[in-house]
């Protein structure tokens, strides 16, 4: 039996409709049905509003881990960026029931081929225009190599793509990822990143130098600038039992970087997802203040600290000692502190 595809709108007379049907049947018999069946849908497909009417902030592709319960990876990054006005499309590098600090977890891990399938699917529908790429925890060298392909693909469409990379490799002297990722980050990822947000241990891995003082931190930032990224934020350094953030913004090849620090009192508790949240906030605010990384860092740090204080207070309210275990951050309850953080921590510029 021959099948024909007929598309028409209302308010059409019977004689006109007969004529339309005759013409479309004649046209359709020359086209295989497998191709004909999408014609109506294509004609009616609405625009993608995040592309047709882009937000003033941008459109972010975020490739990070995901947990069903709790806030790490994309669960810590997507919602805050949306609150700050960004359209965010998440790709989950892993999908776990909960973070790996629990006694057990279940889930799936995305491989490089599966990541590329998603990118190809977006490309096939002209959906691959992004202003920002954000990456966090990546567990294998093959997946990270595919991320590099993604960077190249996105920049072939938007040469001005901003790539914000949180090089999640470890903390406090402990490596979380296979050793071969360290050299891949150092040799391949750092040169194509626009902004890097390592912690103290990670910046040592990337530069090959010990970083134990403010002077070391500034030197490490300069080494990373020379390799590629114009913005570097060492998100946490412990100096004299206080947390230091060190930021550096090199606005031009011949210009001296603008460098600063923010000193933050340590909260006596351990939290999950804070690095992911911090990098998302830095992306969000640095795009709003592109020439003032210090201002962006002040807003990001003030938001993060407000979230952490609320988290501790809520655990204490529930009768739990917050110093006895890792804590899930109270993200949803801190929306106003993310949108409009009161600046409590100021950037101090280095001469």
Tab-separated table of C-alpha atoms in Angstrom:
chain	number	residue	atom	x	y	z
A	1	UNK	CA	0.000	0.000	0.000
A	2	UNK	CA	1.316	3.468	-0.945
A	3	UNK	CA	1.473	5.956	1.954
A	4	UNK	CA	1.298	9.713	1.417
A	5	UNK	CA	2.104	12.601	3.739
A	6	UNK	CA	-0.403	15.457	3.626
A	7	UNK	CA	0.015	18.702	5.576
A	8	UNK	CA	-2.569	21.498	5.686
A	9	UNK	CA	-3.828	24.220	7.960
A	10	UNK	CA	-7.385	25.060	8.923
A	11	UNK	CA	-9.759	27.470	7.112
A	12	UNK	CA	-9.138	25.800	3.737
A	13	UNK	CA	-12.105	25.251	1.321
A	14	UNK	CA	-12.901	21.710	0.121
A	15	UNK	CA	-12.069	22.481	-3.524
A	16	UNK	CA	-8.823	24.181	-2.598
A	17	UNK	CA	-8.002	21.353	-0.224
A	18	UNK	CA	-8.559	18.778	-2.997
A	19	UNK	CA	-6.209	20.693	-5.262
A	20	UNK	CA	-3.566	20.914	-2.528
A	21	UNK	CA	-3.843	17.197	-1.780
A	22	UNK	CA	-3.539	16.267	-5.479
A	23	UNK	CA	-0.424	18.392	-5.873
A	24	UNK	CA	1.207	17.096	-2.673
A	25	UNK	CA	0.479	13.494	-3.547
A	26	UNK	CA	2.114	14.002	-6.954
A	27	UNK	CA	5.094	15.633	-5.222
A	28	UNK	CA	5.324	13.051	-2.451
A	29	UNK	CA	5.495	9.963	-4.661
A	30	UNK	CA	8.895	11.132	-5.895
A	31	UNK	CA	10.262	11.314	-2.312
A	32	UNK	CA	10.939	8.245	-0.129
A	33	UNK	CA	8.540	8.098	2.813
A	34	UNK	CA	11.432	7.991	5.286
A	35	UNK	CA	12.318	11.524	4.174
A	36	UNK	CA	8.747	12.751	3.650
A	37	UNK	CA	7.599	12.123	7.197
A	38	UNK	CA	9.741	14.938	8.638
A	39	UNK	CA	8.683	17.678	6.228
A	40	UNK	CA	5.686	18.914	8.213
A	41	UNK	CA	7.571	18.862	11.482
A	42	UNK	CA	10.467	20.795	9.946
A	43	UNK	CA	8.113	23.404	8.534
A	44	UNK	CA	6.494	23.946	11.922
A	45	UNK	CA	9.606	23.644	14.112
A	46	UNK	CA	9.790	26.696	16.404
A	47	UNK	CA	13.043	28.584	16.905
A	48	UNK	CA	15.334	27.743	19.793
A	49	UNK	CA	14.744	30.835	21.902
A	50	UNK	CA	18.101	30.639	23.669
A	51	UNK	CA	19.598	31.162	20.192
A	52	UNK	CA	16.953	33.387	18.596
A	53	UNK	CA	16.614	35.611	21.675
A	54	UNK	CA	19.873	35.043	23.563
A	55	UNK	CA	20.191	36.186	27.146
A	56	UNK	CA	22.419	39.153	27.912
A	57	UNK	CA	24.718	36.830	29.806
A	58	UNK	CA	25.240	33.845	27.535
A	59	UNK	CA	24.640	30.202	26.722
A	60	UNK	CA	26.763	27.675	28.598
A	61	UNK	CA	27.582	24.046	27.808
A	62	UNK	CA	28.555	22.435	31.125
A	63	UNK	CA	30.310	19.040	31.062
A	64	UNK	CA	30.570	17.704	34.607
A	65	UNK	CA	29.501	14.915	36.909
A	66	UNK	CA	25.915	14.542	38.158
A	67	UNK	CA	24.356	12.999	41.243
A	68	UNK	CA	20.703	12.159	41.755
A	69	UNK	CA	20.894	13.243	45.393
A	70	UNK	CA	23.069	16.088	46.606
A	71	UNK	CA	24.924	18.956	45.008
A	72	UNK	CA	28.193	18.264	43.212
A	73	UNK	CA	29.261	18.763	39.599
A	74	UNK	CA	26.452	19.955	37.374
A	75	UNK	CA	24.046	19.883	40.325
A	76	UNK	CA	26.217	22.590	41.949
A	77	UNK	CA	26.865	24.583	38.770
A	78	UNK	CA	23.729	24.660	36.604
A	79	UNK	CA	21.224	26.144	39.050
A	80	UNK	CA	23.440	29.066	40.207
A	81	UNK	CA	24.263	29.966	36.599
A	82	UNK	CA	20.571	29.928	35.739
A	83	UNK	CA	19.879	32.204	38.702
A	84	UNK	CA	22.479	34.589	37.281
A	85	UNK	CA	20.637	34.653	33.954
A	86	UNK	CA	22.461	32.070	31.844
A	87	UNK	CA	20.954	29.428	29.599
A	88	UNK	CA	22.788	26.243	30.606
A	89	UNK	CA	22.871	22.909	28.776
A	90	UNK	CA	24.391	20.173	30.977
A	91	UNK	CA	26.157	17.038	29.795
A	92	UNK	CA	26.704	14.620	32.669
A	93	UNK	CA	30.114	12.937	32.495
A	94	UNK	CA	28.877	10.507	35.148
A	95	UNK	CA	25.460	9.901	36.661
A	96	UNK	CA	25.665	8.506	40.169
A	97	UNK	CA	23.042	7.947	42.844
A	98	UNK	CA	25.050	10.146	45.237
A	99	UNK	CA	28.604	11.429	45.592
A	100	UNK	CA	31.393	8.964	46.217
A	101	UNK	CA	31.872	10.016	49.850
A	102	UNK	CA	28.902	7.850	50.831
A	103	UNK	CA	29.485	4.193	51.834
A	104	UNK	CA	28.265	3.115	48.383
A	105	UNK	CA	27.069	4.553	45.111
A	106	UNK	CA	25.599	3.266	41.862
A	107	UNK	CA	25.414	4.717	38.400
A	108	UNK	CA	26.840	5.100	34.929
A	109	UNK	CA	29.926	6.681	33.375
A	110	UNK	CA	29.796	8.444	29.993
A	111	UNK	CA	32.655	7.572	27.645
A	112	UNK	CA	34.269	9.746	24.991
A	113	UNK	CA	32.308	8.223	22.097
A	114	UNK	CA	29.024	8.827	23.891
A	115	UNK	CA	30.012	12.438	24.576
A	116	UNK	CA	30.791	12.956	20.902
A	117	UNK	CA	27.428	11.413	19.930
A	118	UNK	CA	25.703	14.123	21.976
A	119	UNK	CA	27.785	16.831	20.313
A	120	UNK	CA	26.973	15.418	16.866
A	121	UNK	CA	23.279	15.365	17.747
A	122	UNK	CA	23.386	19.031	18.729
A	123	UNK	CA	25.323	19.900	15.579
A	124	UNK	CA	22.845	18.078	13.328
A	125	UNK	CA	20.104	20.409	14.590
A	126	UNK	CA	22.189	23.606	14.503
A	127	UNK	CA	22.239	23.764	18.306
A	128	UNK	CA	25.981	23.961	18.850
A	129	UNK	CA	26.412	27.706	19.312
A	130	UNK	CA	27.644	28.470	22.846
A	131	UNK	CA	29.261	31.502	24.428
A	132	UNK	CA	30.856	29.461	27.235
A	133	UNK	CA	32.116	25.947	27.883
A	134	UNK	CA	32.480	24.848	31.507
A	135	UNK	CA	34.202	21.617	32.502
A	136	UNK	CA	34.738	20.039	35.906
A	137	UNK	CA	35.553	16.499	37.057
A	138	UNK	CA	36.681	14.211	34.242
A	139	UNK	CA	37.785	10.699	35.140
A	140	UNK	CA	39.685	9.401	32.114
A	141	UNK	CA	42.229	10.575	29.552
A	142	UNK	CA	40.055	9.379	26.654
A	143	UNK	CA	37.117	11.491	27.839
A	144	UNK	CA	39.348	14.535	28.350
A	145	UNK	CA	40.726	14.069	24.826
A	146	UNK	CA	37.166	14.180	23.513
A	147	UNK	CA	36.559	17.372	25.499
A	148	UNK	CA	39.457	18.909	23.581
A	149	UNK	CA	37.675	17.940	20.352
A	150	UNK	CA	34.561	19.629	21.721
A	151	UNK	CA	36.515	22.839	22.377
A	152	UNK	CA	37.744	22.877	18.783
A	153	UNK	CA	34.267	22.151	17.424
A	154	UNK	CA	32.632	24.897	19.469
A	155	UNK	CA	35.295	27.431	18.503
A	156	UNK	CA	34.850	26.585	14.830
A	157	UNK	CA	31.291	27.886	15.289
A	158	UNK	CA	32.007	30.679	17.785
A	159	UNK	CA	35.678	31.739	17.746
A	160	UNK	CA	35.006	33.887	20.840
A	161	UNK	CA	33.963	30.915	22.997
A	162	UNK	CA	35.112	31.318	26.607
A	163	UNK	CA	36.369	28.022	28.035
A	164	UNK	CA	36.300	27.942	31.843
A	165	UNK	CA	38.172	24.883	33.114
A	166	UNK	CA	38.200	23.588	36.662
A	167	UNK	CA	41.075	21.073	36.402
A	168	UNK	CA	39.748	18.679	39.052
A	169	UNK	CA	42.654	16.364	39.839
A	170	UNK	CA	42.945	16.254	43.610
A	171	UNK	CA	43.296	18.168	46.864
A	172	UNK	CA	45.515	18.328	49.923
A	173	UNK	CA	48.233	16.231	48.289
A	174	UNK	CA	45.900	13.445	47.141
A	175	UNK	CA	45.392	12.678	43.450
A	176	UNK	CA	41.784	11.797	42.499
A	177	UNK	CA	42.403	10.926	38.841
A	178	UNK	CA	44.791	8.715	36.839
A	179	UNK	CA	48.314	10.129	36.542
A	180	UNK	CA	48.110	10.460	32.748
A	181	UNK	CA	45.442	13.158	33.118
A	182	UNK	CA	47.951	15.490	34.774
A	183	UNK	CA	50.178	15.737	31.691
A	184	UNK	CA	47.126	15.995	29.417
A	185	UNK	CA	45.800	18.941	31.411
A	186	UNK	CA	49.211	20.596	31.494
A	187	UNK	CA	50.136	20.107	27.829
A	188	UNK	CA	46.791	20.183	26.004
A	189	UNK	CA	44.028	21.712	28.130
A	190	UNK	CA	45.790	24.679	29.745
A	191	UNK	CA	46.797	26.191	26.352
A	192	UNK	CA	43.163	26.294	25.116
A	193	UNK	CA	41.480	27.424	28.354
A	194	UNK	CA	40.304	31.011	28.815
A	195	UNK	CA	40.055	30.750	32.607
A	196	UNK	CA	41.555	28.179	34.988
A	197	UNK	CA	40.347	27.623	38.563
A	198	UNK	CA	42.753	25.159	40.242
A	199	UNK	CA	43.137	24.683	43.967
A	200	UNK	CA	46.524	24.776	45.681
A	201	UNK	CA	47.410	21.141	44.960
A	202	UNK	CA	46.217	21.343	41.363
A	203	UNK	CA	48.201	24.481	40.561
A	204	UNK	CA	51.302	22.673	41.816
A	205	UNK	CA	50.549	19.794	39.457
A	206	UNK	CA	50.029	22.155	36.521
A	207	UNK	CA	53.161	24.246	37.096
A	208	UNK	CA	55.542	21.683	38.625
A	209	UNK	CA	56.399	24.049	41.492
A	210	UNK	CA	55.655	24.103	45.195
A	211	UNK	CA	53.075	26.756	46.079
A	212	UNK	CA	53.118	27.629	49.769
A	213	UNK	CA	53.023	31.445	49.845
A	214	UNK	CA	51.400	34.400	48.139
A	215	UNK	CA	54.586	34.975	46.147
A	216	UNK	CA	54.502	31.368	44.936
A	217	UNK	CA	50.868	31.744	43.967
A	218	UNK	CA	51.544	34.843	41.878
A	219	UNK	CA	54.468	33.154	40.140
A	220	UNK	CA	52.317	30.109	39.399
A	221	UNK	CA	49.652	32.353	37.847
A	222	UNK	CA	52.291	33.937	35.608
A	223	UNK	CA	53.488	30.510	34.456
A	224	UNK	CA	49.932	29.551	33.537
A	225	UNK	CA	49.358	32.871	31.724
A	226	UNK	CA	52.420	32.138	29.598
A	227	UNK	CA	50.884	28.772	28.657
A	228	UNK	CA	47.541	30.200	27.535
A	229	UNK	CA	44.711	31.338	29.842
A	230	UNK	CA	44.218	35.056	30.414
A	231	UNK	CA	42.419	34.524	33.740
A	232	UNK	CA	43.660	32.311	36.556
A	233	UNK	CA	42.073	31.940	39.971
A	234	UNK	CA	43.693	29.739	42.596
A	235	UNK	CA	40.476	29.130	44.468
A	236	UNK	CA	41.902	27.949	47.788
A	237	UNK	CA	45.343	28.177	49.388
A	238	UNK	CA	45.947	27.634	53.079
A	239	UNK	CA	48.427	30.183	54.440
A	240	UNK	CA	48.790	30.731	58.197
A	241	UNK	CA	45.615	28.707	58.783
A	242	UNK	CA	43.568	31.077	56.614
A	243	UNK	CA	42.121	30.450	53.193
A	244	UNK	CA	43.510	32.623	50.438
A	245	UNK	CA	42.130	33.058	46.949
A	246	UNK	CA	44.646	34.447	44.474
A	247	UNK	CA	43.434	35.850	41.158
A	248	UNK	CA	45.288	37.085	38.103
A	249	UNK	CA	43.958	38.717	34.937
A	250	UNK	CA	46.291	39.282	31.984
A	251	UNK	CA	44.345	41.580	29.671
A	252	UNK	CA	46.948	41.757	26.911
A	253	UNK	CA	50.083	39.900	25.850
A	254	UNK	CA	52.309	42.873	26.621
A	255	UNK	CA	50.461	43.916	29.782
A	256	UNK	CA	51.372	43.071	33.357
A	257	UNK	CA	48.635	40.920	34.967
A	258	UNK	CA	46.303	42.551	37.468
A	259	UNK	CA	46.682	40.369	40.562
A	260	UNK	CA	44.862	40.252	43.877
A	261	UNK	CA	44.044	38.140	46.890
A	262	UNK	CA	40.961	37.565	49.019
A	263	UNK	CA	41.454	36.237	52.535
A	264	UNK	CA	38.613	34.157	53.963
A	265	UNK	CA	38.303	32.704	57.488
A	266	UNK	CA	38.164	28.921	57.511
A	267	UNK	CA	34.813	27.375	58.424
A	268	UNK	CA	35.481	24.307	60.614
A	269	UNK	CA	33.596	21.828	58.427
A	270	UNK	CA	34.070	19.833	55.206
A	271	UNK	CA	31.671	20.372	52.289
A	272	UNK	CA	31.082	18.667	48.963
A	273	UNK	CA	30.503	20.550	45.724
A	274	UNK	CA	32.103	23.821	46.799
A	275	UNK	CA	34.747	23.835	44.064
A	276	UNK	CA	32.102	23.203	41.401
A	277	UNK	CA	29.950	26.002	42.803
A	278	UNK	CA	32.892	28.406	43.035
A	279	UNK	CA	33.921	27.899	39.412
A	280	UNK	CA	30.334	28.390	38.226
A	281	UNK	CA	30.070	31.616	40.220
A	282	UNK	CA	33.385	32.847	38.823
A	283	UNK	CA	32.150	32.178	35.295
A	284	UNK	CA	28.879	33.916	36.028
A	285	UNK	CA	30.275	37.057	37.607
A	286	UNK	CA	33.407	37.399	35.447
A	287	UNK	CA	31.229	37.561	32.353
A	288	UNK	CA	29.223	40.361	33.969
A	289	UNK	CA	32.473	42.146	34.942
A	290	UNK	CA	34.835	41.101	32.111
A	291	UNK	CA	37.459	43.742	32.936
A	292	UNK	CA	37.322	43.381	36.720
A	293	UNK	CA	38.165	39.862	37.845
A	294	UNK	CA	38.654	41.127	41.391
A	295	UNK	CA	35.058	42.348	41.566
A	296	UNK	CA	33.812	39.049	40.119
A	297	UNK	CA	35.817	37.107	42.704
A	298	UNK	CA	34.449	39.257	45.555
A	299	UNK	CA	30.890	38.405	44.505
A	300	UNK	CA	31.678	34.713	43.999
A	301	UNK	CA	33.436	34.350	47.359
A	302	UNK	CA	30.688	36.240	49.198
A	303	UNK	CA	28.021	33.994	47.657
A	304	UNK	CA	29.930	30.832	48.490
A	305	UNK	CA	30.567	31.834	52.088
A	306	UNK	CA	26.884	32.692	52.586
A	307	UNK	CA	25.905	29.246	51.250
A	308	UNK	CA	28.373	27.527	53.576
A	309	UNK	CA	27.236	29.448	56.655
A	310	UNK	CA	23.629	28.561	55.939
A	311	UNK	CA	24.616	24.924	55.440
A	312	UNK	CA	26.354	24.749	58.816
A	313	UNK	CA	23.477	26.511	60.569
A	314	UNK	CA	20.901	24.140	59.086
A	315	UNK	CA	22.852	21.022	60.090
A	316	UNK	CA	23.141	22.394	63.630
A	317	UNK	CA	19.410	23.145	63.596
A	318	UNK	CA	18.825	19.496	62.679
A	319	UNK	CA	20.901	18.414	65.689
A	320	UNK	CA	23.947	17.250	63.702
A	321	UNK	CA	27.540	18.213	64.502
A	322	UNK	CA	28.824	19.688	61.194
A	323	UNK	CA	32.438	18.820	62.038
A	324	UNK	CA	31.843	15.068	62.033
A	325	UNK	CA	31.171	14.404	58.342
A	326	UNK	CA	31.084	15.982	54.869
A	327	UNK	CA	28.075	18.238	54.338
A	328	UNK	CA	25.713	18.653	51.377
A	329	UNK	CA	25.456	22.364	50.592
A	330	UNK	CA	22.107	24.185	50.927
A	331	UNK	CA	21.900	25.534	47.396
A	332	UNK	CA	18.168	25.983	46.852
A	333	UNK	CA	17.781	27.697	50.218
A	334	UNK	CA	20.495	30.223	49.258
A	335	UNK	CA	19.025	31.627	46.055
A	336	UNK	CA	19.064	35.259	47.130
A	337	UNK	CA	22.694	35.002	48.244
A	338	UNK	CA	23.541	33.739	44.764
A	339	UNK	CA	21.569	36.385	42.880
A	340	UNK	CA	22.465	39.382	45.061
A	341	UNK	CA	25.338	38.580	47.412
A	342	UNK	CA	26.331	41.272	49.892
A	343	UNK	CA	30.066	41.749	49.407
A	344	UNK	CA	31.710	40.797	52.670
A	345	UNK	CA	35.168	39.854	51.395
A	346	UNK	CA	37.228	42.401	49.486
A	347	UNK	CA	39.949	41.871	46.920
A	348	UNK	CA	43.347	43.294	47.920
A	349	UNK	CA	45.434	44.217	44.896
A	350	UNK	CA	49.123	43.407	44.715
A	351	UNK	CA	51.413	46.227	43.619
